[in-house]
Every structure is written in C-alpha cells, then in structure tokens.
Coordinates of C-alpha atoms in Angstrom, one line a residue:
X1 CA -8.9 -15.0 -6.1
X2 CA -12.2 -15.0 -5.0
X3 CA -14.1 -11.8 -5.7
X4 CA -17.0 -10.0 -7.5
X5 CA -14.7 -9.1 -9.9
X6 CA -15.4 -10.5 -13.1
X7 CA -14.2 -13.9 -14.2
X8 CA -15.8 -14.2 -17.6
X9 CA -12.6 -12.5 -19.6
X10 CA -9.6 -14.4 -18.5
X11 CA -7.4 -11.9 -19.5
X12 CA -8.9 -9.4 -17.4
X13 CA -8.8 -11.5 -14.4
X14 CA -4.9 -12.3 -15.3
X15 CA -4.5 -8.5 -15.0
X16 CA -6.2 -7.8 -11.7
X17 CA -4.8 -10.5 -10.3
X18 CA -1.4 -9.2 -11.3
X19 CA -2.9 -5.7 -9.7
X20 CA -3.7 -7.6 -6.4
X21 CA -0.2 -8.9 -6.2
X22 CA 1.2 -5.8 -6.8
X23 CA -0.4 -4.6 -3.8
X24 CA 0.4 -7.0 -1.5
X25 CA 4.5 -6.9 -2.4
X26 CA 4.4 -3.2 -1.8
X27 CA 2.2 -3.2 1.0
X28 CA 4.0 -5.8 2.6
X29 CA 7.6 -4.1 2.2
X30 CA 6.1 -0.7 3.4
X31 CA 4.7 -2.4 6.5
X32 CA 8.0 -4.1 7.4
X33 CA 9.6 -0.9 6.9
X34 CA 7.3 0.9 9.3
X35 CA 8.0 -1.9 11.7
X36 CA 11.6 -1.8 11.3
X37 CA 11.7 2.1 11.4
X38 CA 8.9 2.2 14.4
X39 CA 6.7 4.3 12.8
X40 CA 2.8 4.1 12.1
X41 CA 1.6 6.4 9.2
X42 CA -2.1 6.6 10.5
X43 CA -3.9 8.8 8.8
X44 CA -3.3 10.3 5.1
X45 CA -1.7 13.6 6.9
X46 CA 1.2 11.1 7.6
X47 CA 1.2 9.7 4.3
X48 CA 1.7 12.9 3.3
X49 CA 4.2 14.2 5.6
X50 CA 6.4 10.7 4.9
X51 CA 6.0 11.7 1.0
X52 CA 7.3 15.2 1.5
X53 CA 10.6 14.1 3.4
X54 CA 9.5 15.8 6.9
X55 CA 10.2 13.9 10.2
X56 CA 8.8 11.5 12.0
X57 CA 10.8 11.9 15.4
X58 CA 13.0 8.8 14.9
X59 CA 15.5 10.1 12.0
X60 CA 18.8 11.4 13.3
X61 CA 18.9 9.1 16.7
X62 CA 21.4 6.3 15.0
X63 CA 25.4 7.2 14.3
X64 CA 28.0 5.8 11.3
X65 CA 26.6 3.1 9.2
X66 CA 23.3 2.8 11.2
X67 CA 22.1 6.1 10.2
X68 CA 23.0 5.8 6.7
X69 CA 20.7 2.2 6.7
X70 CA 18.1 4.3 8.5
X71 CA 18.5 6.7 5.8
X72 CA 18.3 3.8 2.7
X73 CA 15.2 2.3 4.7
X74 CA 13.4 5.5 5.7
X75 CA 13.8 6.2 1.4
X76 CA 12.6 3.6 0.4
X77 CA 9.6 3.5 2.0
X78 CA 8.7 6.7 0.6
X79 CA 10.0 5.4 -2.9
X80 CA 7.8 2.4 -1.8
X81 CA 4.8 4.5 -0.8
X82 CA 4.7 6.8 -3.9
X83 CA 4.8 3.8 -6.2
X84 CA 1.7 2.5 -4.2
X85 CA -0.1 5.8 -4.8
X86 CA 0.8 5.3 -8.6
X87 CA -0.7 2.3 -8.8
X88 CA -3.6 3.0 -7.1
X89 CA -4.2 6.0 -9.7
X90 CA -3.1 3.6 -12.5
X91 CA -6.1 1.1 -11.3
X92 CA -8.8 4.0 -10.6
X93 CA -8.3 4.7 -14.1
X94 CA -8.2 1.1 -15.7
X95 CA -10.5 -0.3 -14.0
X96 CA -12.7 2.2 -11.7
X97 CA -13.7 2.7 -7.8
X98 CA -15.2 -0.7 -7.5
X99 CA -12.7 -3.2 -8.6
X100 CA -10.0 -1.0 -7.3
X101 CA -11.7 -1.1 -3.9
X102 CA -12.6 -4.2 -3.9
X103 CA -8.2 -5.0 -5.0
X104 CA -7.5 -2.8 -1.8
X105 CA -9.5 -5.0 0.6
X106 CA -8.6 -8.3 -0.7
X107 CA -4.7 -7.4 -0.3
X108 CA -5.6 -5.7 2.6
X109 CA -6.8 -9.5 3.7
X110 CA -3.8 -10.9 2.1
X111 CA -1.8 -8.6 4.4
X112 CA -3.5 -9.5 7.5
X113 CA -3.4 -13.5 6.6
X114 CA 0.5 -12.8 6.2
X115 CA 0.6 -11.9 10.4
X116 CA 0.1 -8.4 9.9
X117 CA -2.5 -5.7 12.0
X118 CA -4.9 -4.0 10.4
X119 CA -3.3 -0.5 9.2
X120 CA 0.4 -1.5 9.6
X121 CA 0.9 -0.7 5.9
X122 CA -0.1 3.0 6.3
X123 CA -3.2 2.6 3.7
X124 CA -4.9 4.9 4.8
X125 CA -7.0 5.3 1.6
X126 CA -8.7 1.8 2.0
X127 CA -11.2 3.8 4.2
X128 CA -11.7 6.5 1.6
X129 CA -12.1 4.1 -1.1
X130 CA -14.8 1.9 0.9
X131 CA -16.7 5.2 1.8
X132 CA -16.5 6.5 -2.1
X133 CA -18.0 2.3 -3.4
X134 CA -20.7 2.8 -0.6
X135 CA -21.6 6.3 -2.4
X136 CA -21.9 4.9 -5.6
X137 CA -23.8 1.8 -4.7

C-alpha cells in the first residue's frame, strides 16, 4: 500500500489496510451488481433512492425464477451498499477525513486497475470526501 498514510505503527497500517480491502470487496460486488442489474447509481440521490427500496425502472421486467434472482441481486446490493456507508462512518470516526479519503481513492484505484470505469461502484461520496480533505488542507 503505498500512501501518506502513516507507516511508522505497524498495527495501524495492518488496520487500514484491512480498511482498504474492505472497500475494494464491497465496491467490487456492488459494481458487478450494477452491471448485472444495468443500473448506474450516479449521484448520492440514487444512492439514496436504491437504499430506500424505490425503483430504478428495471425491477418487475423478468418472470418465475428470473425475477426472484433479480430480486436476491437487486437486495443485496442494497445490503451491500448500506454496509459500505457503515464502514465509511466506522473509518470517519477511527481514523478521520484524510485517511478515510485518502482509503476511498486508493480502492477507488484498486477498482479501476481490476477493469472497472470510474463511478461503476455508485461512490458517489469519493467526490464529497475529496472536496471536504481540500477544505481542511
């Protein structure tokens, strides 16, 4: 992990780079899911709306057995999204804006190197969390 995190306390950097991985599996899954289910969640309004259960225009179009695996996938993404938004609380308050921005962009990277676009996880709040570092810096 190469970073401005810090490296001095090995048990920190264990920890953030158990953080970092966290990330990526979830970020992963929830952009294969959006793949799979054709949908983009864009901005946080569609993080939102996908958290809430509301429609995205593509439920109900499958019959039988293919709408009940719809059903599982389009659950847990949400399942999968929520538990990103935990974490991302979680690492606000364990280890502040920075390092958690800094976590966001490097599994953002990680993301990208494994074939996917930019965005294709939904995380919207990379952007918001970049903007808030800048303010502090």
């Amino acid at each position: 992990m190469s970073t401005s995190l810090p490296e001095h306390d090995d048990a920190l950097h264990e920890r953030l780079r158990r953080v970092e991985s966290r990330f990526v599996e979830l970020n992963t899954r929830i952009a294969r899911l959006c793949r799979l289910l054709d949908v983009r969640l864009e901005s946080e309004d569609d993080l939102q709306r996908l958290l809430s259960g509301a429609s995205f225009g593509t439920t109900g179009t499958a019959e039988g057995e293919a709408a009940r695996r719809q059903a599982r996938e389009w659950a847990e993404l949400r399942a999968l999204s929520k538990m990103r938004c935990d974490l991302l609380a979680e690492t606000l308050e364990d280890f502040g804006l920075a390092a958690t921005c800094t976590l966001a962009e490097m599994a953002e990277g990680d993301l990208q190197r494994l074939g996917f676009a930019p965005g294709s996880d939904g995380f919207a709040m990379l952007a918001r969390l970049q903007a808030l570092a800048a303010q502090d810096r």
